[in-house]
mmCIF file of C-alpha atoms and ligand atoms in Angstrom:
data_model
loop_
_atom_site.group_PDB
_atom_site.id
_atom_site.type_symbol
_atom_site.label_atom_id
_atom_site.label_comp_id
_atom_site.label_asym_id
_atom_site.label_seq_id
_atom_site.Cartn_x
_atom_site.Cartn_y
_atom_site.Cartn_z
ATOM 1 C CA UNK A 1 185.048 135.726 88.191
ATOM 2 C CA UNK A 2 187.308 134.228 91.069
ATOM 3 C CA UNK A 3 190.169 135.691 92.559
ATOM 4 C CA UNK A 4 192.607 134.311 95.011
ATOM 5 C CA UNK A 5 194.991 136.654 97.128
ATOM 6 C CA UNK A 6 197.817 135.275 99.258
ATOM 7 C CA UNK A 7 196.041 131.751 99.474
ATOM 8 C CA UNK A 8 197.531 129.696 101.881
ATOM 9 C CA UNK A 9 196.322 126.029 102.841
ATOM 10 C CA UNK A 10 197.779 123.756 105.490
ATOM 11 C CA UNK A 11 196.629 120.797 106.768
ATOM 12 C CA UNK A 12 197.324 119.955 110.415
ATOM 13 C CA UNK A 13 197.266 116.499 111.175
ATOM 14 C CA UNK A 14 198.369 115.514 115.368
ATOM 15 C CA UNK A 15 201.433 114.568 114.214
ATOM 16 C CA UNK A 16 202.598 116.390 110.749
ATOM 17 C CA UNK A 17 201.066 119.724 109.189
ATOM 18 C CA UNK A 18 201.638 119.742 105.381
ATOM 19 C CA UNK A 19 201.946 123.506 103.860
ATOM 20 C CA UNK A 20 199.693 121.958 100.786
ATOM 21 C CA UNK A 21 199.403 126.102 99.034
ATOM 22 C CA UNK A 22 201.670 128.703 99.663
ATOM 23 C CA UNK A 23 200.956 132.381 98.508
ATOM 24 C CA UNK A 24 198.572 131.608 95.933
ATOM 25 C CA UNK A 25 197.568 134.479 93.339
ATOM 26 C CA UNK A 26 194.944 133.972 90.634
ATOM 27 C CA UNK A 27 192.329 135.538 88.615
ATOM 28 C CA UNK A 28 190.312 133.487 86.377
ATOM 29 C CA UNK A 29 188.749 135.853 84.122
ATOM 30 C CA UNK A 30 185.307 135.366 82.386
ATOM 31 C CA UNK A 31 185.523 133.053 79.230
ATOM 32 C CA UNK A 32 188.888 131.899 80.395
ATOM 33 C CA UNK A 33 189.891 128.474 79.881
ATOM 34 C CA UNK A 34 192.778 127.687 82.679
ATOM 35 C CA UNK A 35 195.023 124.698 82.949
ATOM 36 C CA UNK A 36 196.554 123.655 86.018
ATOM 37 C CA UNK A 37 199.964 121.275 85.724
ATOM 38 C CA UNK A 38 202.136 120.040 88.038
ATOM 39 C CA UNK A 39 203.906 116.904 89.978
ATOM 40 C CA UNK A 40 201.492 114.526 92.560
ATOM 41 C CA UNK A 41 201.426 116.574 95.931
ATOM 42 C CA UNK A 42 201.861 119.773 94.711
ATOM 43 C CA UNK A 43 198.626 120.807 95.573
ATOM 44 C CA UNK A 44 196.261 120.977 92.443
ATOM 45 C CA UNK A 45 193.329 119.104 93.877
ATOM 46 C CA UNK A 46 193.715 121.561 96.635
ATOM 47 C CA UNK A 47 193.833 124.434 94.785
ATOM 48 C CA UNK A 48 190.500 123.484 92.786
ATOM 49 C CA UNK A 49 188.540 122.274 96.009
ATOM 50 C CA UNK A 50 189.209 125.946 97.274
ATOM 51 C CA UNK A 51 188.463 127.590 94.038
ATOM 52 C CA UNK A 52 184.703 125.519 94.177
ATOM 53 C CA UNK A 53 184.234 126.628 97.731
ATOM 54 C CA UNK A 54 184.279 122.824 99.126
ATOM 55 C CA UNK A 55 187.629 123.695 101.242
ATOM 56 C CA UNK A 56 188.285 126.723 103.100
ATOM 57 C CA UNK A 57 192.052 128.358 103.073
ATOM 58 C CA UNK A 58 194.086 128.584 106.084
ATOM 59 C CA UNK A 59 195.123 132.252 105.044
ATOM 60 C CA UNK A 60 194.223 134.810 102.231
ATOM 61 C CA UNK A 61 190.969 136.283 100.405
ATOM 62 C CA UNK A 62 188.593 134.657 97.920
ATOM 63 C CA UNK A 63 186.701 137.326 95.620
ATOM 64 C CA UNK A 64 183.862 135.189 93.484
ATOM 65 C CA UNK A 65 182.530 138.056 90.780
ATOM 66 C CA UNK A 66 184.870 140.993 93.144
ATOM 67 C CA UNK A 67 182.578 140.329 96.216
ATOM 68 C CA UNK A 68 184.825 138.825 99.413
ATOM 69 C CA UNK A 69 183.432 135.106 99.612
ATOM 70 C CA UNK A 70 182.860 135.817 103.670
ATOM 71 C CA UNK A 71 180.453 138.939 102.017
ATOM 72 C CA UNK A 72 178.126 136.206 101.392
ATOM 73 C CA UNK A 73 175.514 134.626 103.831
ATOM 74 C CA UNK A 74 175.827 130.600 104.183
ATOM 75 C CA UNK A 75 172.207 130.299 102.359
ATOM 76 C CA UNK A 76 173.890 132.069 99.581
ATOM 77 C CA UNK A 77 177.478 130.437 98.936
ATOM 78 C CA UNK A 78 175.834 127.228 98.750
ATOM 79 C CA UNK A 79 173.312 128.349 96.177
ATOM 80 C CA UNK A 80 176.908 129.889 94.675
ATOM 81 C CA UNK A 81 177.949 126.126 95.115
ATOM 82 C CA UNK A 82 175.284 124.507 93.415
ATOM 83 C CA UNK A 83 174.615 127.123 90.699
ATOM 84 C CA UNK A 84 177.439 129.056 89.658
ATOM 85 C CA UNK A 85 180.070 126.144 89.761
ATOM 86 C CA UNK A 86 180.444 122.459 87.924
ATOM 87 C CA UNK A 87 182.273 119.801 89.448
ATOM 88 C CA UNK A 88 184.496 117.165 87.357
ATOM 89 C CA UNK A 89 186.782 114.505 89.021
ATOM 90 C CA UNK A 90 189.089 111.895 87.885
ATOM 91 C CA UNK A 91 187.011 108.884 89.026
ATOM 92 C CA UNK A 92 183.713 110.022 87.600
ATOM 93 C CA UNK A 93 181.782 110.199 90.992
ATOM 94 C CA UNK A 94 178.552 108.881 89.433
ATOM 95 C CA UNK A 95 176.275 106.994 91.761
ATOM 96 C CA UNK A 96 175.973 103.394 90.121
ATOM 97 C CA UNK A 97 172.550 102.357 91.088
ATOM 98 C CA UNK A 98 170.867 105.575 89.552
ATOM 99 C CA UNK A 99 170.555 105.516 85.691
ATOM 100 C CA UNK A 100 172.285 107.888 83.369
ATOM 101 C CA UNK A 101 169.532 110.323 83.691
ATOM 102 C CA UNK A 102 169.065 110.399 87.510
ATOM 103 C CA UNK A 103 172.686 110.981 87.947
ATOM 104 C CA UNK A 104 172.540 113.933 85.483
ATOM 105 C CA UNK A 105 169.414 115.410 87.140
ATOM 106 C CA UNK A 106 171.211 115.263 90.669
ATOM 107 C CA UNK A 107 172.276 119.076 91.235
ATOM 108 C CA UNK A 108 168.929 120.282 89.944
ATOM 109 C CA UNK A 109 166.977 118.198 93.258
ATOM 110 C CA UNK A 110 168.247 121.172 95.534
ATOM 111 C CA UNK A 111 166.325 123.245 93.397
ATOM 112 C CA UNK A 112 162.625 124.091 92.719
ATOM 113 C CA UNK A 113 162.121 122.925 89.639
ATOM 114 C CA UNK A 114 159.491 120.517 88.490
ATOM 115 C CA UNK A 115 160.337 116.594 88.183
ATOM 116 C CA UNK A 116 159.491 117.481 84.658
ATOM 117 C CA UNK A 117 161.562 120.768 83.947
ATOM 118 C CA UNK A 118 164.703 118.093 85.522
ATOM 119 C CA UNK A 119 164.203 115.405 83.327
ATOM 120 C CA UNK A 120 163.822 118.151 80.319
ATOM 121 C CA UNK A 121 167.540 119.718 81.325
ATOM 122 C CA UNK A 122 168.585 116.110 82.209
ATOM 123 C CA UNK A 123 168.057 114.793 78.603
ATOM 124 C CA UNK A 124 169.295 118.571 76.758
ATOM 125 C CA UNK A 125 172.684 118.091 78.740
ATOM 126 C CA UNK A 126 173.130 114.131 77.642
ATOM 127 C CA UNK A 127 172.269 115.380 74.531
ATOM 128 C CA UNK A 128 175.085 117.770 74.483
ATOM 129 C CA UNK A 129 177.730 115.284 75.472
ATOM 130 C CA UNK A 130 176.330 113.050 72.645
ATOM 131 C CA UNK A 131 174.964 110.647 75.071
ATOM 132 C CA UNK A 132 171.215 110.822 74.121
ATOM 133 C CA UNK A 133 171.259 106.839 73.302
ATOM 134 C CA UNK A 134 172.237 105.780 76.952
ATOM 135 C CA UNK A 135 170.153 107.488 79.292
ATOM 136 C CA UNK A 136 168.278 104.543 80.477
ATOM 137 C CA UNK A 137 171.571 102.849 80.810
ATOM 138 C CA UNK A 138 173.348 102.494 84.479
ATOM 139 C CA UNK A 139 176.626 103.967 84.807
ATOM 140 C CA UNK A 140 178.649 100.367 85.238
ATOM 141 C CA UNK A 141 177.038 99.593 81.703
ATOM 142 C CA UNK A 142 179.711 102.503 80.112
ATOM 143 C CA UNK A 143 182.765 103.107 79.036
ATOM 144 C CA UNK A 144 185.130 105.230 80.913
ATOM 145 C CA UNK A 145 184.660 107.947 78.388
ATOM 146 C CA UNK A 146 180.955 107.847 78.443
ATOM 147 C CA UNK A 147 181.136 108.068 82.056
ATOM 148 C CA UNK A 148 182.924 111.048 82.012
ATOM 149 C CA UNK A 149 180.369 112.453 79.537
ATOM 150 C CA UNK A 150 177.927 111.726 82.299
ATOM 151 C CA UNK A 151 179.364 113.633 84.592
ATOM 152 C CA UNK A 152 179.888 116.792 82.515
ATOM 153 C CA UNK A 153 176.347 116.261 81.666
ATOM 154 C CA UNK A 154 175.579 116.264 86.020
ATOM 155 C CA UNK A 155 178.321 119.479 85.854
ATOM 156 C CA UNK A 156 176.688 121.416 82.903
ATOM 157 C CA UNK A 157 173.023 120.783 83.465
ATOM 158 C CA UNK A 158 172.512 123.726 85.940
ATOM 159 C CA UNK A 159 174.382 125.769 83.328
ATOM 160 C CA UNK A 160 176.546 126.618 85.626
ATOM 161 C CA UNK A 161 179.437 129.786 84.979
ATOM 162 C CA UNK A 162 182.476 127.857 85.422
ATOM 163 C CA UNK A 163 183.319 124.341 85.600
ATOM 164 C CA UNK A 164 186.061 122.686 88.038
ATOM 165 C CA UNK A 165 187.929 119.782 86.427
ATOM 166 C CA UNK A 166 190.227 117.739 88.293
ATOM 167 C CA UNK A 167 192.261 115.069 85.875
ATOM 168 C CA UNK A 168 188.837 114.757 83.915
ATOM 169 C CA UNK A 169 191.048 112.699 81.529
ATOM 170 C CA UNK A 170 193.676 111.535 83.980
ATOM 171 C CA UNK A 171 191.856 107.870 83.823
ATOM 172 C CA UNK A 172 190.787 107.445 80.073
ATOM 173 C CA UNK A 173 193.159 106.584 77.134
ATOM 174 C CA UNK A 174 194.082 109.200 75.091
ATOM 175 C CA UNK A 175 191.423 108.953 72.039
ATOM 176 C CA UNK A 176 188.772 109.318 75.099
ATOM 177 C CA UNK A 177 190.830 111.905 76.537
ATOM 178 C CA UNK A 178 190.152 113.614 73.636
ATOM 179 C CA UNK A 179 187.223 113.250 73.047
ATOM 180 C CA UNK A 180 186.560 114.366 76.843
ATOM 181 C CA UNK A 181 188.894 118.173 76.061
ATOM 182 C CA UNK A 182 186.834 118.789 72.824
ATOM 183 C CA UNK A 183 183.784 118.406 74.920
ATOM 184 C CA UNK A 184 185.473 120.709 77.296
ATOM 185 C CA UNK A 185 187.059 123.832 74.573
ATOM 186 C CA UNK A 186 182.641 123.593 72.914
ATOM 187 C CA UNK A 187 181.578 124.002 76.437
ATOM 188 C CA UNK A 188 183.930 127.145 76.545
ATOM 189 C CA UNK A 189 183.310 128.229 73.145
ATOM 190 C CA UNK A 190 179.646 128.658 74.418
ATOM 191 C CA UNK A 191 181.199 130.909 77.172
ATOM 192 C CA UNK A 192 181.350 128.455 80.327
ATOM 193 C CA UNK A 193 184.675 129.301 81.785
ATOM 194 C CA UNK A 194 186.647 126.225 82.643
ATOM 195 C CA UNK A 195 189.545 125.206 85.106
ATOM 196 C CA UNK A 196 191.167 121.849 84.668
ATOM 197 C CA UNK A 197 194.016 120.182 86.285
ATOM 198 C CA UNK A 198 195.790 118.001 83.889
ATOM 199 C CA UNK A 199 199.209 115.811 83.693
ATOM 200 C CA UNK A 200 198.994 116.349 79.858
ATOM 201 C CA UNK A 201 201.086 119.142 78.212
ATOM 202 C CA UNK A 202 199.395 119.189 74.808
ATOM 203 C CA UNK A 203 196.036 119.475 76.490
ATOM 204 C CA UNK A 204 197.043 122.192 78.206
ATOM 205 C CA UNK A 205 198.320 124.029 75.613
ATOM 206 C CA UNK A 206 194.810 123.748 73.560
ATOM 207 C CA UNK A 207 193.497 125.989 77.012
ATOM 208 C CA UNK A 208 194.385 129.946 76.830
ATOM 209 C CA UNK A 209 196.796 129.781 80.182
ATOM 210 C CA UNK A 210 198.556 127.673 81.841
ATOM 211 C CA UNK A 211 198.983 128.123 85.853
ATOM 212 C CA UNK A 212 202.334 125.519 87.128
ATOM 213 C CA UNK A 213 202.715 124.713 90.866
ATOM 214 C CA UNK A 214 205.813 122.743 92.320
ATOM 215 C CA UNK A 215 205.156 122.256 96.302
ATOM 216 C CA UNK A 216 202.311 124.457 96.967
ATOM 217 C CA UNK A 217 203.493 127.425 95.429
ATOM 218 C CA UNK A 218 203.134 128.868 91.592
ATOM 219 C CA UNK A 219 205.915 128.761 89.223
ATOM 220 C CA UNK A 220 206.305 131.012 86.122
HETATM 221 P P1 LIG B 1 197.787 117.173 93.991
HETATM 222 O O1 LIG B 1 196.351 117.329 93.656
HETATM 223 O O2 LIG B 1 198.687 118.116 93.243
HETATM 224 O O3 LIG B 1 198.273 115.765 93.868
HETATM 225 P P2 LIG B 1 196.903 117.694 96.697
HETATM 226 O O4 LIG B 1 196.252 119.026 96.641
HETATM 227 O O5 LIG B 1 196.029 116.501 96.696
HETATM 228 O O6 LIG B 1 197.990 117.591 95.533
HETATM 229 O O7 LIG B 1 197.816 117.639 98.003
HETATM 230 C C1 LIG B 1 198.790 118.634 98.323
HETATM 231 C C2 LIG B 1 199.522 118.236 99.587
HETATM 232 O O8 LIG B 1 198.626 118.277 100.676
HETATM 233 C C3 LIG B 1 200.091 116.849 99.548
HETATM 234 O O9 LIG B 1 201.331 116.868 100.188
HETATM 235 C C4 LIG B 1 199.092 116.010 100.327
HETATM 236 O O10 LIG B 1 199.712 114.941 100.946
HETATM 237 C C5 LIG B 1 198.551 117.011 101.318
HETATM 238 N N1 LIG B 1 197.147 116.744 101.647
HETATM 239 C C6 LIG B 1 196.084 116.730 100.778
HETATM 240 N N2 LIG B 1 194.927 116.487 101.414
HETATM 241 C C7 LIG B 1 195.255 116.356 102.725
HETATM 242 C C8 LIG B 1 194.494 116.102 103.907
HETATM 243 N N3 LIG B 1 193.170 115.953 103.861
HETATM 244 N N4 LIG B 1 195.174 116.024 105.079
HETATM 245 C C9 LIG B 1 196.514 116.180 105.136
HETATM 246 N N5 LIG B 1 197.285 116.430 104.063
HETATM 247 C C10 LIG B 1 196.676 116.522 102.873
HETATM 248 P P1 LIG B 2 191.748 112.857 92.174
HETATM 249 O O1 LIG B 2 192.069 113.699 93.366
HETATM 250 O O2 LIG B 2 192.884 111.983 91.796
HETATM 251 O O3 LIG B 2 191.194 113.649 91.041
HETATM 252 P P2 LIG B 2 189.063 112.080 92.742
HETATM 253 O O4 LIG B 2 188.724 113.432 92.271
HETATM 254 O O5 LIG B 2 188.391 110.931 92.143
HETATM 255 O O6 LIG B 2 190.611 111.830 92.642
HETATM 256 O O7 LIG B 2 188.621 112.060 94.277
HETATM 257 C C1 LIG B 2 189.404 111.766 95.369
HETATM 258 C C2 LIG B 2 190.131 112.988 95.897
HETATM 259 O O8 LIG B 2 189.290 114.144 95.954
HETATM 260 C C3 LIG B 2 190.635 112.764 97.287
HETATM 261 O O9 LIG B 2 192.066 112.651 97.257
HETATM 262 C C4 LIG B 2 190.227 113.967 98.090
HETATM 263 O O10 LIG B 2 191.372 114.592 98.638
HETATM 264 C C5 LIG B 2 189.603 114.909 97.120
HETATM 265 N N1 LIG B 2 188.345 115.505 97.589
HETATM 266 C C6 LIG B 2 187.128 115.395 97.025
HETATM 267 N N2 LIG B 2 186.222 116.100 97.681
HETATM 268 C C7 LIG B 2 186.847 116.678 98.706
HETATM 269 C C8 LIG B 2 186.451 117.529 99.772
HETATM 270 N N3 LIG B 2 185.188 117.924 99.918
HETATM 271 N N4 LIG B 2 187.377 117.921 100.634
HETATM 272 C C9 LIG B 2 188.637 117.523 100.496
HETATM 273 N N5 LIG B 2 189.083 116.719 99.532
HETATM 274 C C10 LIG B 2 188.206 116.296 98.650
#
């Protein structure tokens, strides 16, 4: 689904440049559910921005579904963007004065569906996070773990192929946490394939593979 050959990321600053990924070599397979560990720095966050397409490597090839990534016109990697992939962060990214709902329906404006057909997929995807009862409620009005079920709901609600999680549980105690992963192995159960960087080994080892980096390169 995507594969990453001899990915290499460094960021160049005036004064310091920061090899951030060094030789990277992945394939996340359909169904897959992939856990990414290691110390701060190492370059997780990194890795996952260039696995959703939002950073570009310095070196190496990106294969999404065995076509090369530069294969594909601009119009078309950001419908890839929008459709095919699911973002999760740490911090939630909801926008706070939007309710539940109009956060969830956000990835579905840069499509042509009707206000209606939003709000329909809007509500199924709350639903499916168990979240039906807070829709009308504004995002400073949750709990960190309902947030976080907000924004799988905003991931998930263009049913997108594979879902990005960076430390989706890295800010939530560990009954939320969870509560969050068993949100996460349903999702995948359904066939969404899932990658999620995580400080916690006993979530990773509920996931079918576990991928270590230690400065920028992978470790076995
Ligand atoms: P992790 O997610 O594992 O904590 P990151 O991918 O955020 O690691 O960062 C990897 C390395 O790249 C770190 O040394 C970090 O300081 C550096 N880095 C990350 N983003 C930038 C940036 N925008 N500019 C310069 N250096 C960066
Ligand atoms: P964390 O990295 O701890 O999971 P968040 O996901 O909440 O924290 O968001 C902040 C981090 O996300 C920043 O450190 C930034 O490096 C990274 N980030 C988010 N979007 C982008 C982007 N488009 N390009 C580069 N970095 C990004």
């Amino acid at each position: 689904m995507i594969t990453l050959n001899n990915i290499e990321k460094v960021y160049q600053t005036s004064t310091i440049e920061t090899l951030a990924l060094n030789n990277i070599n992945i394939d996340i397979k359909k169904g897959e559910f992939v856990s990414i560990m290691g110390p701060s720095g190492c370059g997780k966050s990194t890795l996952l921005n260039i696995m959703g397409l939002l950073d570009e490597p310095t070196k190496g090839e990106i294969l999404i579904d065995q076509k090369h990534v530069e294969q594909y016109t601009d119009k078309a990697l950001a419908l890839l963007r929008n459709q095919k992939i699911g973002f999760i962060f740490q911090s939630f990214h909801l926008i706070n004065d939007l309710s539940v709902l109009d956060n969830v329906e956000i990835p579905l404006l840069y499509r042509n569906s009707s206000a209606q057909s939003r709000r329909d997929a809007a509500r199924e995807a709350l639903e499916k996070v168990g979240l039906s009862n807070r829709m009308k409620h504004f995002p400073n009005q949750l709990s960190g773990g309902q947030k976080q079920r907000v924004a799988i709901a905003r991931a998930i609600v263009g049913k997108p192929d594979i879902i990005l999680a960076d430390e989706p549980t890295g800010n939530l105690d560990s009954a939320m946490g969870n509560e969050i992963l068993n949100i996460l192995l349903q999702l995948n159960a359904e066939g969404c394939t899932i990658v999620m960087v995580t400080h916690d080994e006993s979530m990773a080892k509920k996931t079918h593979r576990l991928i270590r980096l230690f400065d920028g390169t992978q470790v076995y």
